[in-house]
Tab-separated table of N, CA and C in Angstrom:
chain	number	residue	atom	x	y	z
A	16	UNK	N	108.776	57.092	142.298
A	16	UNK	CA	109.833	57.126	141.304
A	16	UNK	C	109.238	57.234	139.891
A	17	UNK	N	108.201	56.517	139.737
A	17	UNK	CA	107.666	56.697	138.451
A	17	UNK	C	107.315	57.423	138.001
A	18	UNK	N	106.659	58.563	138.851
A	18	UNK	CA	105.720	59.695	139.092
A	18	UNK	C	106.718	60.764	138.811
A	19	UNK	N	107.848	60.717	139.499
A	19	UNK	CA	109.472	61.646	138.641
A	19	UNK	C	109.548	61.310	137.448
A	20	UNK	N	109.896	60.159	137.318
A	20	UNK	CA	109.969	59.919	135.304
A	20	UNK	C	108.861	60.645	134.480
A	21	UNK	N	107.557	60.739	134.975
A	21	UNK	CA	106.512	61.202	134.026
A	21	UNK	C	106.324	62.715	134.321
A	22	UNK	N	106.411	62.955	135.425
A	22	UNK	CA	106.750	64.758	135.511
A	22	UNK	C	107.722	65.499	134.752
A	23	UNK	N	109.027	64.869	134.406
A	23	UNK	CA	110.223	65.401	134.052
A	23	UNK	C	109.900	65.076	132.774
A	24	UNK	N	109.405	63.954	132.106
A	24	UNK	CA	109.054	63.876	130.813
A	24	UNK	C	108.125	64.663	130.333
A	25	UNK	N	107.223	65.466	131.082
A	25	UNK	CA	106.074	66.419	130.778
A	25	UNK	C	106.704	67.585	130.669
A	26	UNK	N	107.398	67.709	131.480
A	26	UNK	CA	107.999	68.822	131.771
A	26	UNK	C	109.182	69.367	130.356
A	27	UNK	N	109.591	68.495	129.955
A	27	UNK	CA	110.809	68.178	129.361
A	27	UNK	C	110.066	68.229	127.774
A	28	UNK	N	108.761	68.120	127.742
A	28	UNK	CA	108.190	68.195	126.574
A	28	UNK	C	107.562	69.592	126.178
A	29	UNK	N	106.955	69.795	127.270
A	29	UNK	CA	106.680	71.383	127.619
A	29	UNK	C	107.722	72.655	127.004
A	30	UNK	N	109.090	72.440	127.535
A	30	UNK	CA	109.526	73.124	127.562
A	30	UNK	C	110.271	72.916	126.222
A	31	UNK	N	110.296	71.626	125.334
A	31	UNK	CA	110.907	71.720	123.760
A	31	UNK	C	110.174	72.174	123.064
A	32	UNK	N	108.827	72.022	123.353
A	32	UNK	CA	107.626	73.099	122.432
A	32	UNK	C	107.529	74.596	122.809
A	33	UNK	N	107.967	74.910	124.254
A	33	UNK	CA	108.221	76.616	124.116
A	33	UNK	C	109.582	77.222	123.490
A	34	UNK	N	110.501	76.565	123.427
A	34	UNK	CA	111.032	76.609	122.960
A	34	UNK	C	111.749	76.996	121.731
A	35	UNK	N	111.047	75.715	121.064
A	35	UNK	CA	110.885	75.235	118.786
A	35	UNK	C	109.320	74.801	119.011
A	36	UNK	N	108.494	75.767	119.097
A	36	UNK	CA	106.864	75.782	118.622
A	36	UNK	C	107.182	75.373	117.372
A	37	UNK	N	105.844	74.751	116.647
A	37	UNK	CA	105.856	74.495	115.562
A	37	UNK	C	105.826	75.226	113.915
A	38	UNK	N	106.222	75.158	112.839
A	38	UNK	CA	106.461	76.360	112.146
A	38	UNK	C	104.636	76.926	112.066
A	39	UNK	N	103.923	75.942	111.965
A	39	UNK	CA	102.225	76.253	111.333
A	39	UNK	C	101.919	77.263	112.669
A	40	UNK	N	102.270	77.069	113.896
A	40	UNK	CA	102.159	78.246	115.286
A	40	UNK	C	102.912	79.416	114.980
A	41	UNK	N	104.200	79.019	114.501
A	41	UNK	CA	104.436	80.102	114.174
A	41	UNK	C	103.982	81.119	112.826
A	42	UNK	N	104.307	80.593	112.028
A	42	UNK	CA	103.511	81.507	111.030
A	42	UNK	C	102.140	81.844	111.324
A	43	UNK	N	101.143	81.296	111.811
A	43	UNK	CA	100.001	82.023	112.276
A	43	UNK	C	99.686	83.174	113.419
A	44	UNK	N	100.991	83.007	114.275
A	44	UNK	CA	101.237	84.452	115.485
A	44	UNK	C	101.590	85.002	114.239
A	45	UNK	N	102.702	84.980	113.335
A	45	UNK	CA	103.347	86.477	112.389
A	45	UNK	C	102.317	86.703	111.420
A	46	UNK	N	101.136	86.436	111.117
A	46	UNK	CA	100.145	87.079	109.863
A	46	UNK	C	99.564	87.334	111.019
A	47	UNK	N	99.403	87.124	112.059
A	47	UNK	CA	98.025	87.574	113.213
A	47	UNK	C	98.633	89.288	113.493
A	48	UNK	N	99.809	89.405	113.012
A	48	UNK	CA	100.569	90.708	113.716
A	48	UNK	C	101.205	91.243	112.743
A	49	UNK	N	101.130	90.897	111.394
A	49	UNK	CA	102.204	91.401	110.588
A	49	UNK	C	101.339	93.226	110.233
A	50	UNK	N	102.454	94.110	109.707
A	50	UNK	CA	102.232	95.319	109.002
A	50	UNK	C	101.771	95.517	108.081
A	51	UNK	N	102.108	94.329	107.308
A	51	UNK	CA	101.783	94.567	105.941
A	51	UNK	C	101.344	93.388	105.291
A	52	UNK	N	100.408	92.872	104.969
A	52	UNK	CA	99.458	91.837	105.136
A	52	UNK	C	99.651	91.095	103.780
A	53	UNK	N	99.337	90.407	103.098
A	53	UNK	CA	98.750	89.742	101.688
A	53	UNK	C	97.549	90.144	101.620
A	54	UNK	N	97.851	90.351	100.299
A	54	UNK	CA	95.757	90.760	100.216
A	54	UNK	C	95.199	89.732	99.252
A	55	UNK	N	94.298	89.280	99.328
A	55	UNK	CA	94.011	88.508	98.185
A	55	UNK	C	92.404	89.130	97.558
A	56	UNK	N	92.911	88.741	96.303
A	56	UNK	CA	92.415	89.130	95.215
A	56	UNK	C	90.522	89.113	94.739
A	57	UNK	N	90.435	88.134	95.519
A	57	UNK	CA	88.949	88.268	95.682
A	57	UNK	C	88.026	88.900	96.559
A	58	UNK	N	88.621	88.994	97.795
A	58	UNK	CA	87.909	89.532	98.825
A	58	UNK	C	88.641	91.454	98.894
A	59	UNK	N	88.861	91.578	97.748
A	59	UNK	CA	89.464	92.876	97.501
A	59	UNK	C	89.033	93.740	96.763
A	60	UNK	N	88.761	95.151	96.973
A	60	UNK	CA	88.014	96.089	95.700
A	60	UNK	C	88.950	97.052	95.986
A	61	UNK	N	89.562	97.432	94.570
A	61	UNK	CA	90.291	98.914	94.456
A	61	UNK	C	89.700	99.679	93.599
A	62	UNK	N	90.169	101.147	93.722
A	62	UNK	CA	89.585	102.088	93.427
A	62	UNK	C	90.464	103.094	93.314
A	63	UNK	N	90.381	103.712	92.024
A	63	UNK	CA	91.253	104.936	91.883
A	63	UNK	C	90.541	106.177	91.197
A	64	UNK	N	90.363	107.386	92.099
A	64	UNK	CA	89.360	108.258	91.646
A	64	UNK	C	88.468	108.084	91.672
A	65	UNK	N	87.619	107.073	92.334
A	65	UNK	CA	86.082	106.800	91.715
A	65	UNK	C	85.851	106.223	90.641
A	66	UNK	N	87.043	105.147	90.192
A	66	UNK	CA	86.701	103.952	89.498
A	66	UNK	C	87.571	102.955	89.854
A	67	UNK	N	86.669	101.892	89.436
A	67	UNK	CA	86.777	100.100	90.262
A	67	UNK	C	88.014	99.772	89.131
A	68	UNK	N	89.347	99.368	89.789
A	68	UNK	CA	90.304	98.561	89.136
A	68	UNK	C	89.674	96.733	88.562
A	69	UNK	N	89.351	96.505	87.214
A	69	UNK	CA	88.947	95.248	87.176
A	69	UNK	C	89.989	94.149	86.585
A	70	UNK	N	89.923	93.004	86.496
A	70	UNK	CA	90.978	92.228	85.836
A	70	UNK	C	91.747	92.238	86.030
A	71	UNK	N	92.759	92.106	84.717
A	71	UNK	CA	94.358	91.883	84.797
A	71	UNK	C	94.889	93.083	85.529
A	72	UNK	N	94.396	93.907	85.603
A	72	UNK	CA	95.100	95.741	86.100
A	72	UNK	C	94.966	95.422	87.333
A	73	UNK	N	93.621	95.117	88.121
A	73	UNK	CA	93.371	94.435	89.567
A	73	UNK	C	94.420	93.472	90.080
A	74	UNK	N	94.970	92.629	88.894
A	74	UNK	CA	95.365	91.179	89.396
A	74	UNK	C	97.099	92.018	89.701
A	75	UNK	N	97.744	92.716	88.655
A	75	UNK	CA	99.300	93.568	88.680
A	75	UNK	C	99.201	94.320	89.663
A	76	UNK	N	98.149	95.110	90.083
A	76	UNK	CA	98.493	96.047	90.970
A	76	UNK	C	98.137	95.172	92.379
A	77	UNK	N	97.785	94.067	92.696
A	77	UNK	CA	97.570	93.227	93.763
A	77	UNK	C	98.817	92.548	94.009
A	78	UNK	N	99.172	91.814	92.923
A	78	UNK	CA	100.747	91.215	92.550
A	78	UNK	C	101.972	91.905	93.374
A	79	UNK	N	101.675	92.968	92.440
A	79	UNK	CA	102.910	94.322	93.079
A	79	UNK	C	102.841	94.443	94.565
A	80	UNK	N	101.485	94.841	95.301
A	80	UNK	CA	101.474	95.516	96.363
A	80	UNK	C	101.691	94.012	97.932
A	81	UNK	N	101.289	93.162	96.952
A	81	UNK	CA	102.168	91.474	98.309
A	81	UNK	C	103.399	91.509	97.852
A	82	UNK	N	104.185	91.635	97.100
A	82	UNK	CA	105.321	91.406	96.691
A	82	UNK	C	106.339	92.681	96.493
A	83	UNK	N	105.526	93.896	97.243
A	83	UNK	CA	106.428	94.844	97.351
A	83	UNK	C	107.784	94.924	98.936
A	84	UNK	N	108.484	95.562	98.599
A	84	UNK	CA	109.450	95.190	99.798
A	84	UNK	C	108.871	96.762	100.877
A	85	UNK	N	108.745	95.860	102.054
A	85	UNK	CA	108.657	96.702	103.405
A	85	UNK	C	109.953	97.655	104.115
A	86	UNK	N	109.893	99.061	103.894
A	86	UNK	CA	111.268	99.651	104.013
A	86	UNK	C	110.830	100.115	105.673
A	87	UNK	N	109.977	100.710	105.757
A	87	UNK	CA	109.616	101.575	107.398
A	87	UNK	C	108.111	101.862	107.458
A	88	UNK	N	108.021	102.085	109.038
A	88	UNK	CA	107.244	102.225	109.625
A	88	UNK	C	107.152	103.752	109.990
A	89	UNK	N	106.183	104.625	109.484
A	89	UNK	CA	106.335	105.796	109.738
A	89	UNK	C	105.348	106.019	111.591
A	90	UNK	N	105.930	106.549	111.620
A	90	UNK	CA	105.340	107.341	113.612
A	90	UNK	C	104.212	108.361	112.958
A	91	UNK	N	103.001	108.349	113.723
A	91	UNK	CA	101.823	109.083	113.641
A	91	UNK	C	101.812	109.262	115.217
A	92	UNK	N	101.535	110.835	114.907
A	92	UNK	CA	101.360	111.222	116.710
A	92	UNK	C	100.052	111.549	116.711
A	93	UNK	N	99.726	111.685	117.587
A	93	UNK	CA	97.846	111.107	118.089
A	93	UNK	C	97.659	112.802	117.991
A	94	UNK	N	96.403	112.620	117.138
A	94	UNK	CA	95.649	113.811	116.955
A	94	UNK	C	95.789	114.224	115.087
A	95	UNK	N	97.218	113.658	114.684
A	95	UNK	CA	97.537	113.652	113.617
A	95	UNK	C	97.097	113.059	112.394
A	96	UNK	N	96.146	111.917	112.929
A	96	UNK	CA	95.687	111.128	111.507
A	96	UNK	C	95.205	111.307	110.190
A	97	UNK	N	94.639	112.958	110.119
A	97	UNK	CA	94.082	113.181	108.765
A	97	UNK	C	95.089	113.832	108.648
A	98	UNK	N	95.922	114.314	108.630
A	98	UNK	CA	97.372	114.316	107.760
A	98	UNK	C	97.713	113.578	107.000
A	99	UNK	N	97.908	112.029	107.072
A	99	UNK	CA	98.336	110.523	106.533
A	99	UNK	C	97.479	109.872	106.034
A	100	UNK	N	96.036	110.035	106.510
A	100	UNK	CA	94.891	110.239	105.261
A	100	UNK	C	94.652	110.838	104.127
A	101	UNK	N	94.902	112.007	104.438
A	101	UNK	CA	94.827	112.968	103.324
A	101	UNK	C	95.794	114.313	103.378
A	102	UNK	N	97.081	113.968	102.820
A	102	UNK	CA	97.707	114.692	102.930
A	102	UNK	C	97.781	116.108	101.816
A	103	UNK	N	98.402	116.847	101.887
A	103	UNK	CA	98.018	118.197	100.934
A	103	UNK	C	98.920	118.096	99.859
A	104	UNK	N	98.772	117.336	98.779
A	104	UNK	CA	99.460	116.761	98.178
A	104	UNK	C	98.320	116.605	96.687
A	105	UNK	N	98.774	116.777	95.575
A	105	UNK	CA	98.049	116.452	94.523
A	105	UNK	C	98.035	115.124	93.768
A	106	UNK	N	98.443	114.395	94.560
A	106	UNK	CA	98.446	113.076	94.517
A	106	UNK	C	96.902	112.087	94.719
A	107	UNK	N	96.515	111.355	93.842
A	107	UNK	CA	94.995	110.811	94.004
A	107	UNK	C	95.829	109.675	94.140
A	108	UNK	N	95.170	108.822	95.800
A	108	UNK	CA	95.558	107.648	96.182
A	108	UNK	C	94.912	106.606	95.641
A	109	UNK	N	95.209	105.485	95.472
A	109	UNK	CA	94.537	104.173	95.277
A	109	UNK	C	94.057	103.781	96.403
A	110	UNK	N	92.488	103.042	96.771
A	110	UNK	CA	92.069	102.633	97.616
A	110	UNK	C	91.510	101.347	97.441
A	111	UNK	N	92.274	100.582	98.667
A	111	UNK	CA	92.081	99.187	98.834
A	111	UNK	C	91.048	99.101	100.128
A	112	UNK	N	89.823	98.790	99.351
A	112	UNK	CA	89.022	97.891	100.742
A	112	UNK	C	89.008	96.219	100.924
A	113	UNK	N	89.104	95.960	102.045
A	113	UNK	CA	90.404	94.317	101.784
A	113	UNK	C	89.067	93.889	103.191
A	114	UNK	N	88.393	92.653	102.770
A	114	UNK	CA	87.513	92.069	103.904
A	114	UNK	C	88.464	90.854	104.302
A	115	UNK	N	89.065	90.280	105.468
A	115	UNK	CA	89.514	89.174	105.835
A	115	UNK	C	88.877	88.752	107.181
A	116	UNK	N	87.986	87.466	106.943
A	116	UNK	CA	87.029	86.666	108.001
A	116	UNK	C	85.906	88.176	108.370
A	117	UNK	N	86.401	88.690	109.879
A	117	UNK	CA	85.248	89.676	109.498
A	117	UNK	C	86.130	91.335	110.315
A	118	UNK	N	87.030	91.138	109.554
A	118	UNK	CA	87.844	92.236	110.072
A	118	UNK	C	88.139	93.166	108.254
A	119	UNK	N	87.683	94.371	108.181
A	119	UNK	CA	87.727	95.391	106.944
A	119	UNK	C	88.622	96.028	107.362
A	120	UNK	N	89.535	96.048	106.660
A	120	UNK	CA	90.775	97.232	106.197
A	120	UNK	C	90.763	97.757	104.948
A	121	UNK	N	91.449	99.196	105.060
A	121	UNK	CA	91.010	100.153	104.269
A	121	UNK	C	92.617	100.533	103.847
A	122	UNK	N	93.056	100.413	103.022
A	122	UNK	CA	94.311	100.574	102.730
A	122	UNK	C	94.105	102.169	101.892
A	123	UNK	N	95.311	102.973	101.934
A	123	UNK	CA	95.038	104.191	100.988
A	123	UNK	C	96.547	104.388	100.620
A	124	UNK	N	97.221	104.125	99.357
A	124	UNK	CA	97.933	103.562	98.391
A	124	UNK	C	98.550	105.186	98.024
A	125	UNK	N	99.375	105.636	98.074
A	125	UNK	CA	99.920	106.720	97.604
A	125	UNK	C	101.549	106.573	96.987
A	126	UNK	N	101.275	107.182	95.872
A	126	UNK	CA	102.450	106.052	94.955
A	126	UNK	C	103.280	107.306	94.891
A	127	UNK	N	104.358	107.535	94.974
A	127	UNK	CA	105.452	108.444	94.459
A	127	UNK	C	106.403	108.152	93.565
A	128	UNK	N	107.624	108.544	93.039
A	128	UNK	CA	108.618	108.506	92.377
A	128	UNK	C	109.794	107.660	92.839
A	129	UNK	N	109.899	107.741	94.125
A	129	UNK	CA	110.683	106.856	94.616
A	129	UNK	C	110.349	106.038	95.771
A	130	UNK	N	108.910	105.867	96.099
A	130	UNK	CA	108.581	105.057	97.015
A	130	UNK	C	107.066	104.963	97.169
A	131	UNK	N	106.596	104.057	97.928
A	131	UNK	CA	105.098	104.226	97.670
A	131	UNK	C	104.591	104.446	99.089
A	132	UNK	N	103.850	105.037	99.720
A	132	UNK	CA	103.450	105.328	100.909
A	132	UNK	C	101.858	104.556	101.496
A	133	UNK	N	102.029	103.660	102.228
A	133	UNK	CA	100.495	102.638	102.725
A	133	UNK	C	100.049	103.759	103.884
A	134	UNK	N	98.642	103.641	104.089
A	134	UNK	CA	98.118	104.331	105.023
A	134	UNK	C	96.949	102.980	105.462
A	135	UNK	N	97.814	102.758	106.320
A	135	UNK	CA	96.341	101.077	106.629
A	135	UNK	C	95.192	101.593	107.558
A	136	UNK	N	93.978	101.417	107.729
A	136	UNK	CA	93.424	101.740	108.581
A	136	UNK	C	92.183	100.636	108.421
A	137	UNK	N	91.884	100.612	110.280
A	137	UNK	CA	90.945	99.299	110.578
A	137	UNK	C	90.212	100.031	111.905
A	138	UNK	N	89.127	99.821	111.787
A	138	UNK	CA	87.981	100.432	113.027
A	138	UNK	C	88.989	101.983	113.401
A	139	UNK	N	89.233	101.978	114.339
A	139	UNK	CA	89.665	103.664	114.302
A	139	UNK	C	91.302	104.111	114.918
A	140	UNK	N	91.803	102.478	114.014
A	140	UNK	CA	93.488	102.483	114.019
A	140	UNK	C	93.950	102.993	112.758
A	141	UNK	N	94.861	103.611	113.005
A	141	UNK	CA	96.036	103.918	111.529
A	141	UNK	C	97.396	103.779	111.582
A	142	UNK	N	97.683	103.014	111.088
A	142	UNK	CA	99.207	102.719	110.503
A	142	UNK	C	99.510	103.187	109.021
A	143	UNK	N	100.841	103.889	109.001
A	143	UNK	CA	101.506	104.191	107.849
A	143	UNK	C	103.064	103.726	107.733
A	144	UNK	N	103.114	103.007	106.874
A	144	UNK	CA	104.270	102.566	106.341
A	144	UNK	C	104.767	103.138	104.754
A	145	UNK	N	106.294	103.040	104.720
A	145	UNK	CA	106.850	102.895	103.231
A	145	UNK	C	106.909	101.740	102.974
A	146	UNK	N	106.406	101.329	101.645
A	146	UNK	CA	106.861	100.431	100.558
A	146	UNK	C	108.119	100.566	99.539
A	147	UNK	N	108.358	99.833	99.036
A	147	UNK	CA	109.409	100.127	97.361
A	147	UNK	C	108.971	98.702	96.441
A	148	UNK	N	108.333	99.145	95.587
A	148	UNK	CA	107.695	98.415	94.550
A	148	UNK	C	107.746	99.618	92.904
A	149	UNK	N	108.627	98.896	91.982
A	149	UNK	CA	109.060	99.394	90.868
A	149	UNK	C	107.657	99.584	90.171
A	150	UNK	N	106.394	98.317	90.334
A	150	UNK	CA	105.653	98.911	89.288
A	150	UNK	C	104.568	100.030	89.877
A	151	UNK	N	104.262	99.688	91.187
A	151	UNK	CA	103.386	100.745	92.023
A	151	UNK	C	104.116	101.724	91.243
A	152	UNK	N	105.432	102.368	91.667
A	152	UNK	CA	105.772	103.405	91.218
A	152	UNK	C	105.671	104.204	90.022
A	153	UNK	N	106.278	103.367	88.950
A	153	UNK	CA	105.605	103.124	87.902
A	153	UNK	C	104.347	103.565	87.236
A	154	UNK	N	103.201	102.749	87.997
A	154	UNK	CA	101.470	103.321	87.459
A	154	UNK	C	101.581	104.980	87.820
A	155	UNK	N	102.176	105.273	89.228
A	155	UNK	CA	102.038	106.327	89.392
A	155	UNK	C	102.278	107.510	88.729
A	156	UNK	N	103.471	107.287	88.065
A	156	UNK	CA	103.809	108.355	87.619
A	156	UNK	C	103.579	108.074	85.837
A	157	UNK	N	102.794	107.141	85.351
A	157	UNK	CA	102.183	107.856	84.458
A	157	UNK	C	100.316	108.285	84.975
A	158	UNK	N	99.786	107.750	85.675
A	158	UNK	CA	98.832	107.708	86.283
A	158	UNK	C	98.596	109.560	86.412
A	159	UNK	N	99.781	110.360	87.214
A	159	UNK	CA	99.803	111.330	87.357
A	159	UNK	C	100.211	112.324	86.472
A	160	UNK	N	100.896	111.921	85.681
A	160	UNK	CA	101.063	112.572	84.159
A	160	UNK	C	99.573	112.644	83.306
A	161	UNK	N	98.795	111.574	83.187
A	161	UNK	CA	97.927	111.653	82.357
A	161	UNK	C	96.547	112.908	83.260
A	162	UNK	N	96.875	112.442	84.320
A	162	UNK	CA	95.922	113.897	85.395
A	162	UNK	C	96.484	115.145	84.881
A	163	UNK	N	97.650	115.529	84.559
A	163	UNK	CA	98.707	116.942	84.515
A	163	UNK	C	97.929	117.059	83.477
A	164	UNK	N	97.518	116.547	82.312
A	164	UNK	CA	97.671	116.811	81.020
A	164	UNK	C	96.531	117.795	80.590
């Protein structure tokens, strides 16, 4: 009889933690899997054209790009990847190399007029998503004006 009480109580505990896991379990499965990551600011080097973003310009355009809103997930069909790398476009991307523990991602930042386009890539995966971030957009299009000129 006792041996029922402590099974059903195991049991019964088991199954309130699969259940309502804890929030710290949970938030660590959703950054283990998320799309679109936080980057932080130290373990981060950007680059636009072949020069290093430093300071406050580093710190806004880091700001912007965690705090931009996630609209979609674009589909890449296999064979397709240097398309979304480098698309035929006169657009010069911003490049984020982002070290977290010992995993390097390579972000490639393509800013438009009405949206900003991520191209994530890690060992020999690629994901592309839309963003919408006012100031990304923003740099861009004077960024690309001052290239026109």
């Amino acid at each position: 009889m006792t041996w029922t009480f402590i099974l059903i109580t195991i049991a019964g505990i088991i199954l309130k933690f699969l259940t309502s896991p804890p929030s710290a379990l949970v938030g660590w499965v959703l950054n283990k899997f998320e799309l679109h990551p936080k980057i932080d600011k130290t373990n981060s080097i950007i680059t636009f054209d072949g020069a290093y973003l430093e300071g406050d310009e580093k710190n806004r355009f880091i700001n912007s790009f965690n705090e931009a809103q996630f609209l979609y997930k674009n589909h890449i069909f296999p064979g397709k990847e240097a398309l979304f790398l480098h698309p035929e476009t006169n657009i010069t991307p911003y490049i984020i190399h982002y070290k977290k523990k010992n995993k390097e991602i390579t972000f490639h930042v393509f800013n438009y007029e009405n949206h900003v386009d991520v191209v994530k890539q890690w060992k020999k995966k690629i994901i592309s998503y839309t963003l919408d971030s006012d100031y990304l957009q923003q740099v861009a299009f004077t960024d690309n004006n001052m290239r026109n000129v």
